[in-house]
Amino acid sequence: MSLKAFHIIFIIASSLVTLFFGGCSLRNYLADRAMLDLIFVIASIVSLVALWIYGQYFLKKLKHISYL
């Protein structure tokens, strides 16, 4: 497995974990209205956007390298 393929898998896994954490925090916020949970939701959204932008940058930068 190349570094490019590993990187893509790691970015996808990190995005899924961030999405799951944000969903759990949103559910907790809607139940309890705790401000910390709202901060976690916002941080998860920001992290998810940052991971998406980084993934796009990484794919553009290494488009000439194969996945194998």
mmCIF file of N, CA, C and O in Angstrom:
data_model
loop_
_atom_site.group_PDB
_atom_site.id
_atom_site.type_symbol
_atom_site.label_atom_id
_atom_site.label_comp_id
_atom_site.label_asym_id
_atom_site.label_seq_id
_atom_site.Cartn_x
_atom_site.Cartn_y
_atom_site.Cartn_z
ATOM 1 N N MET A 1 0.852 -1.160 0.000
ATOM 2 C CA MET A 1 0.000 0.000 0.000
ATOM 3 C C MET A 1 0.908 1.236 0.000
ATOM 4 O O MET A 1 1.831 1.333 0.798
ATOM 5 N N SER A 2 0.608 2.150 -0.871
ATOM 6 C CA SER A 2 1.446 3.341 -0.972
ATOM 7 C C SER A 2 1.086 4.354 0.115
ATOM 8 O O SER A 2 0.039 4.255 0.775
ATOM 9 N N LEU A 3 1.941 5.321 0.245
ATOM 10 C CA LEU A 3 1.696 6.389 1.207
ATOM 11 C C LEU A 3 0.453 7.184 0.822
ATOM 12 O O LEU A 3 -0.315 7.615 1.689
ATOM 13 N N LYS A 4 0.220 7.332 -0.478
ATOM 14 C CA LYS A 4 -0.953 8.068 -0.953
ATOM 15 C C LYS A 4 -2.239 7.342 -0.557
ATOM 16 O O LYS A 4 -3.175 7.956 -0.040
ATOM 17 N N ALA A 5 -2.285 6.034 -0.787
ATOM 18 C CA ALA A 5 -3.477 5.256 -0.440
ATOM 19 C C ALA A 5 -3.713 5.265 1.068
ATOM 20 O O ALA A 5 -4.846 5.434 1.528
ATOM 21 N N PHE A 6 -2.647 5.087 1.838
ATOM 22 C CA PHE A 6 -2.779 5.127 3.293
ATOM 23 C C PHE A 6 -3.292 6.485 3.761
ATOM 24 O O PHE A 6 -4.145 6.569 4.641
ATOM 25 N N HIS A 7 -2.780 7.541 3.165
ATOM 26 C CA HIS A 7 -3.188 8.895 3.534
ATOM 27 C C HIS A 7 -4.674 9.114 3.256
ATOM 28 O O HIS A 7 -5.392 9.686 4.088
ATOM 29 N N ILE A 8 -5.137 8.658 2.116
ATOM 30 C CA ILE A 8 -6.554 8.812 1.764
ATOM 31 C C ILE A 8 -7.431 8.027 2.735
ATOM 32 O O ILE A 8 -8.450 8.535 3.216
ATOM 33 N N ILE A 9 -7.034 6.793 3.045
ATOM 34 C CA ILE A 9 -7.800 5.985 4.002
ATOM 35 C C ILE A 9 -7.812 6.653 5.373
ATOM 36 O O ILE A 9 -8.849 6.697 6.046
ATOM 37 N N PHE A 10 -6.677 7.194 5.795
ATOM 38 C CA PHE A 10 -6.596 7.856 7.094
ATOM 39 C C PHE A 10 -7.469 9.113 7.133
ATOM 40 O O PHE A 10 -8.134 9.380 8.147
ATOM 41 N N ILE A 11 -7.506 9.891 6.058
ATOM 42 C CA ILE A 11 -8.346 11.087 6.008
ATOM 43 C C ILE A 11 -9.825 10.702 6.055
ATOM 44 O O ILE A 11 -10.617 11.333 6.760
ATOM 45 N N ILE A 12 -10.195 9.651 5.336
ATOM 46 C CA ILE A 12 -11.590 9.194 5.358
ATOM 47 C C ILE A 12 -11.968 8.688 6.746
ATOM 48 O O ILE A 12 -13.048 9.020 7.272
ATOM 49 N N ALA A 13 -11.096 7.901 7.370
ATOM 50 C CA ALA A 13 -11.384 7.386 8.718
ATOM 51 C C ALA A 13 -11.482 8.536 9.723
ATOM 52 O O ALA A 13 -12.385 8.540 10.576
ATOM 53 N N SER A 14 -10.601 9.506 9.613
ATOM 54 C CA SER A 14 -10.645 10.662 10.518
ATOM 55 C C SER A 14 -11.927 11.460 10.314
ATOM 56 O O SER A 14 -12.537 11.937 11.280
ATOM 57 N N SER A 15 -12.358 11.586 9.073
ATOM 58 C CA SER A 15 -13.601 12.304 8.787
ATOM 59 C C SER A 15 -14.803 11.579 9.374
ATOM 60 O O SER A 15 -15.710 12.214 9.928
ATOM 61 N N LEU A 16 -14.813 10.255 9.259
ATOM 62 C CA LEU A 16 -15.930 9.485 9.823
ATOM 63 C C LEU A 16 -15.978 9.578 11.341
ATOM 64 O O LEU A 16 -17.062 9.707 11.935
ATOM 65 N N VAL A 17 -14.820 9.514 11.984
ATOM 66 C CA VAL A 17 -14.771 9.649 13.446
ATOM 67 C C VAL A 17 -15.232 11.047 13.859
ATOM 68 O O VAL A 17 -15.998 11.205 14.822
ATOM 69 N N THR A 18 -14.795 12.061 13.130
ATOM 70 C CA THR A 18 -15.210 13.433 13.423
ATOM 71 C C THR A 18 -16.707 13.597 13.240
ATOM 72 O O THR A 18 -17.378 14.242 14.052
ATOM 73 N N LEU A 19 -17.247 13.013 12.178
ATOM 74 C CA LEU A 19 -18.684 13.085 11.927
ATOM 75 C C LEU A 19 -19.470 12.376 13.029
ATOM 76 O O LEU A 19 -20.491 12.899 13.509
ATOM 77 N N PHE A 20 -19.009 11.213 13.460
ATOM 78 C CA PHE A 20 -19.671 10.476 14.536
ATOM 79 C C PHE A 20 -19.630 11.275 15.846
ATOM 80 O O PHE A 20 -20.645 11.388 16.542
ATOM 81 N N PHE A 21 -18.463 11.833 16.169
ATOM 82 C CA PHE A 21 -18.325 12.617 17.395
ATOM 83 C C PHE A 21 -19.227 13.849 17.349
ATOM 84 O O PHE A 21 -19.880 14.200 18.339
ATOM 85 N N GLY A 22 -19.278 14.511 16.192
ATOM 86 C CA GLY A 22 -20.152 15.676 16.048
ATOM 87 C C GLY A 22 -21.616 15.305 16.201
ATOM 88 O O GLY A 22 -22.395 16.043 16.810
ATOM 89 N N GLY A 23 -22.001 14.156 15.656
ATOM 90 C CA GLY A 23 -23.390 13.699 15.793
ATOM 91 C C GLY A 23 -23.750 13.384 17.236
ATOM 92 O O GLY A 23 -24.831 13.737 17.712
ATOM 93 N N CYS A 24 -22.842 12.723 17.933
ATOM 94 C CA CYS A 24 -23.085 12.426 19.354
ATOM 95 C C CYS A 24 -23.153 13.705 20.182
ATOM 96 O O CYS A 24 -24.011 13.841 21.064
ATOM 97 N N SER A 25 -22.288 14.649 19.875
ATOM 98 C CA SER A 25 -22.303 15.917 20.600
ATOM 99 C C SER A 25 -23.583 16.698 20.311
ATOM 100 O O SER A 25 -24.140 17.329 21.208
ATOM 101 N N LEU A 26 -24.049 16.648 19.064
ATOM 102 C CA LEU A 26 -25.299 17.325 18.713
ATOM 103 C C LEU A 26 -26.479 16.690 19.445
ATOM 104 O O LEU A 26 -27.341 17.405 19.970
ATOM 105 N N ARG A 27 -26.496 15.365 19.499
ATOM 106 C CA ARG A 27 -27.567 14.682 20.226
ATOM 107 C C ARG A 27 -27.554 15.066 21.708
ATOM 108 O O ARG A 27 -28.597 15.343 22.310
ATOM 109 N N ASN A 28 -26.350 15.125 22.313
ATOM 110 C CA ASN A 28 -26.243 15.528 23.714
ATOM 111 C C ASN A 28 -26.654 16.972 23.914
ATOM 112 O O ASN A 28 -27.290 17.308 24.915
ATOM 113 N N TYR A 29 -26.286 17.838 22.960
ATOM 114 C CA TYR A 29 -26.668 19.244 23.073
ATOM 115 C C TYR A 29 -28.187 19.414 22.997
ATOM 116 O O TYR A 29 -28.766 20.182 23.770
ATOM 117 N N LEU A 30 -28.823 18.703 22.099
ATOM 118 C CA LEU A 30 -30.278 18.819 21.972
ATOM 119 C C LEU A 30 -31.000 18.280 23.203
ATOM 120 O O LEU A 30 -32.094 18.741 23.533
ATOM 121 N N ALA A 31 -30.395 17.321 23.898
ATOM 122 C CA ALA A 31 -31.015 16.751 25.096
ATOM 123 C C ALA A 31 -30.792 17.628 26.323
ATOM 124 O O ALA A 31 -31.711 17.840 27.112
ATOM 125 N N ASP A 32 -29.579 18.158 26.494
ATOM 126 C CA ASP A 32 -29.225 18.851 27.734
ATOM 127 C C ASP A 32 -29.018 20.350 27.602
ATOM 128 O O ASP A 32 -28.973 21.059 28.602
ATOM 129 N N ARG A 33 -28.805 20.823 26.372
ATOM 130 C CA ARG A 33 -28.508 22.245 26.115
ATOM 131 C C ARG A 33 -27.240 22.712 26.840
ATOM 132 O O ARG A 33 -27.149 23.843 27.303
ATOM 133 N N ALA A 34 -26.251 21.827 26.928
ATOM 134 C CA ALA A 34 -24.971 22.178 27.550
ATOM 135 C C ALA A 34 -24.105 22.914 26.526
ATOM 136 O O ALA A 34 -23.975 22.490 25.378
ATOM 137 N N MET A 35 -23.517 24.008 26.943
ATOM 138 C CA MET A 35 -22.733 24.838 26.036
ATOM 139 C C MET A 35 -21.495 24.103 25.520
ATOM 140 O O MET A 35 -21.086 24.290 24.375
ATOM 141 N N LEU A 36 -20.906 23.250 26.351
ATOM 142 C CA LEU A 36 -19.721 22.509 25.929
ATOM 143 C C LEU A 36 -20.038 21.596 24.743
ATOM 144 O O LEU A 36 -19.219 21.454 23.823
ATOM 145 N N ASP A 37 -21.210 20.987 24.744
ATOM 146 C CA ASP A 37 -21.604 20.133 23.624
ATOM 147 C C ASP A 37 -21.756 20.951 22.338
ATOM 148 O O ASP A 37 -21.393 20.489 21.258
ATOM 149 N N LEU A 38 -22.266 22.151 22.440
ATOM 150 C CA LEU A 38 -22.378 23.019 21.267
ATOM 151 C C LEU A 38 -20.995 23.384 20.734
ATOM 152 O O LEU A 38 -20.774 23.402 19.521
ATOM 153 N N ILE A 39 -20.067 23.635 21.626
ATOM 154 C CA ILE A 39 -18.690 23.932 21.205
ATOM 155 C C ILE A 39 -18.093 22.720 20.497
ATOM 156 O O ILE A 39 -17.407 22.861 19.475
ATOM 157 N N PHE A 40 -18.367 21.516 20.990
ATOM 158 C CA PHE A 40 -17.876 20.300 20.346
ATOM 159 C C PHE A 40 -18.484 20.124 18.953
ATOM 160 O O PHE A 40 -17.803 19.686 18.025
ATOM 161 N N VAL A 41 -19.756 20.451 18.799
ATOM 162 C CA VAL A 41 -20.402 20.360 17.488
ATOM 163 C C VAL A 41 -19.733 21.315 16.506
ATOM 164 O O VAL A 41 -19.405 20.941 15.374
ATOM 165 N N ILE A 42 -19.510 22.546 16.925
ATOM 166 C CA ILE A 42 -18.878 23.537 16.062
ATOM 167 C C ILE A 42 -17.451 23.115 15.718
ATOM 168 O O ILE A 42 -17.024 23.211 14.559
ATOM 169 N N ALA A 43 -16.715 22.616 16.704
ATOM 170 C CA ALA A 43 -15.343 22.153 16.457
ATOM 171 C C ALA A 43 -15.335 20.963 15.497
ATOM 172 O O ALA A 43 -14.437 20.857 14.642
ATOM 173 N N SER A 44 -16.312 20.101 15.596
ATOM 174 C CA SER A 44 -16.397 18.957 14.689
ATOM 175 C C SER A 44 -16.667 19.409 13.256
ATOM 176 O O SER A 44 -16.081 18.876 12.307
ATOM 177 N N ILE A 45 -17.543 20.380 13.100
ATOM 178 C CA ILE A 45 -17.831 20.907 11.765
ATOM 179 C C ILE A 45 -16.591 21.557 11.163
ATOM 180 O O ILE A 45 -16.251 21.320 9.999
ATOM 181 N N VAL A 46 -15.898 22.356 11.965
ATOM 182 C CA VAL A 46 -14.675 23.010 11.488
ATOM 183 C C VAL A 46 -13.623 21.962 11.128
ATOM 184 O O VAL A 46 -12.960 22.062 10.077
ATOM 185 N N SER A 47 -13.476 20.944 11.953
ATOM 186 C CA SER A 47 -12.500 19.882 11.682
ATOM 187 C C SER A 47 -12.857 19.103 10.423
ATOM 188 O O SER A 47 -11.979 18.755 9.627
ATOM 189 N N LEU A 48 -14.133 18.843 10.231
ATOM 190 C CA LEU A 48 -14.567 18.113 9.045
ATOM 191 C C LEU A 48 -14.282 18.915 7.780
ATOM 192 O O LEU A 48 -13.795 18.365 6.784
ATOM 193 N N VAL A 49 -14.547 20.198 7.813
ATOM 194 C CA VAL A 49 -14.252 21.054 6.660
ATOM 195 C C VAL A 49 -12.741 21.110 6.416
ATOM 196 O O VAL A 49 -12.284 21.024 5.270
ATOM 197 N N ALA A 50 -11.963 21.215 7.485
ATOM 198 C CA ALA A 50 -10.508 21.260 7.340
ATOM 199 C C ALA A 50 -9.971 19.953 6.758
ATOM 200 O O ALA A 50 -9.077 19.969 5.902
ATOM 201 N N LEU A 51 -10.500 18.824 7.193
ATOM 202 C CA LEU A 51 -10.077 17.541 6.638
ATOM 203 C C LEU A 51 -10.443 17.430 5.161
ATOM 204 O O LEU A 51 -9.666 16.912 4.357
ATOM 205 N N TRP A 52 -11.609 17.912 4.777
ATOM 206 C CA TRP A 52 -12.021 17.878 3.382
ATOM 207 C C TRP A 52 -11.100 18.746 2.524
ATOM 208 O O TRP A 52 -10.653 18.318 1.452
ATOM 209 N N ILE A 53 -10.796 19.948 3.001
ATOM 210 C CA ILE A 53 -9.903 20.846 2.259
ATOM 211 C C ILE A 53 -8.513 20.225 2.153
ATOM 212 O O ILE A 53 -7.889 20.245 1.080
ATOM 213 N N TYR A 54 -8.012 19.651 3.237
ATOM 214 C CA TYR A 54 -6.706 19.013 3.215
ATOM 215 C C TYR A 54 -6.696 17.826 2.256
ATOM 216 O O TYR A 54 -5.726 17.607 1.523
ATOM 217 N N GLY A 55 -7.756 17.038 2.253
ATOM 218 C CA GLY A 55 -7.846 15.903 1.330
ATOM 219 C C GLY A 55 -7.809 16.348 -0.118
ATOM 220 O O GLY A 55 -7.132 15.732 -0.953
ATOM 221 N N GLN A 56 -8.525 17.411 -0.439
ATOM 222 C CA GLN A 56 -8.504 17.947 -1.798
ATOM 223 C C GLN A 56 -7.104 18.434 -2.165
ATOM 224 O O GLN A 56 -6.616 18.189 -3.269
ATOM 225 N N TYR A 57 -6.461 19.129 -1.240
ATOM 226 C CA TYR A 57 -5.103 19.627 -1.469
ATOM 227 C C TYR A 57 -4.135 18.467 -1.687
ATOM 228 O O TYR A 57 -3.309 18.498 -2.600
ATOM 229 N N PHE A 58 -4.251 17.439 -0.862
ATOM 230 C CA PHE A 58 -3.359 16.296 -0.957
ATOM 231 C C PHE A 58 -3.534 15.567 -2.283
ATOM 232 O O PHE A 58 -2.552 15.198 -2.932
ATOM 233 N N LEU A 59 -4.783 15.344 -2.703
ATOM 234 C CA LEU A 59 -5.019 14.666 -3.973
ATOM 235 C C LEU A 59 -4.509 15.483 -5.151
ATOM 236 O O LEU A 59 -3.971 14.933 -6.115
ATOM 237 N N LYS A 60 -4.682 16.789 -5.081
ATOM 238 C CA LYS A 60 -4.203 17.652 -6.160
ATOM 239 C C LYS A 60 -2.677 17.652 -6.218
ATOM 240 O O LYS A 60 -2.085 17.621 -7.295
ATOM 241 N N LYS A 61 -2.043 17.677 -5.060
ATOM 242 C CA LYS A 61 -0.589 17.722 -4.996
ATOM 243 C C LYS A 61 0.046 16.426 -5.512
ATOM 244 O O LYS A 61 1.080 16.453 -6.168
ATOM 245 N N LEU A 62 -0.549 15.287 -5.203
ATOM 246 C CA LEU A 62 0.027 13.987 -5.567
ATOM 247 C C LEU A 62 -0.771 13.267 -6.649
ATOM 248 O O LEU A 62 -0.851 12.037 -6.651
ATOM 249 N N LYS A 63 -1.343 14.002 -7.584
ATOM 250 C CA LYS A 63 -2.156 13.352 -8.617
ATOM 251 C C LYS A 63 -1.325 12.508 -9.585
ATOM 252 O O LYS A 63 -1.853 11.610 -10.213
ATOM 253 N N HIS A 64 -0.049 12.762 -9.692
ATOM 254 C CA HIS A 64 0.801 12.011 -10.609
ATOM 255 C C HIS A 64 1.348 10.714 -9.998
ATOM 256 O O HIS A 64 1.937 9.904 -10.699
ATOM 257 N N ILE A 65 1.117 10.466 -8.723
ATOM 258 C CA ILE A 65 1.600 9.262 -8.047
ATOM 259 C C ILE A 65 0.458 8.241 -7.994
ATOM 260 O O ILE A 65 -0.678 8.582 -7.687
ATOM 261 N N SER A 66 0.780 6.970 -8.272
ATOM 262 C CA SER A 66 -0.248 5.947 -8.298
ATOM 263 C C SER A 66 -0.670 5.563 -6.876
ATOM 264 O O SER A 66 -0.012 5.874 -5.900
ATOM 265 N N TYR A 67 -1.770 4.828 -6.784
ATOM 266 C CA TYR A 67 -2.300 4.404 -5.493
ATOM 267 C C TYR A 67 -1.655 3.112 -4.989
ATOM 268 O O TYR A 67 -1.894 2.706 -3.878
ATOM 269 N N LEU A 68 -0.886 2.440 -5.830
ATOM 270 C CA LEU A 68 -0.302 1.161 -5.428
ATOM 271 C C LEU A 68 1.029 1.317 -4.847
ATOM 272 O O LEU A 68 1.870 1.769 -4.643
#
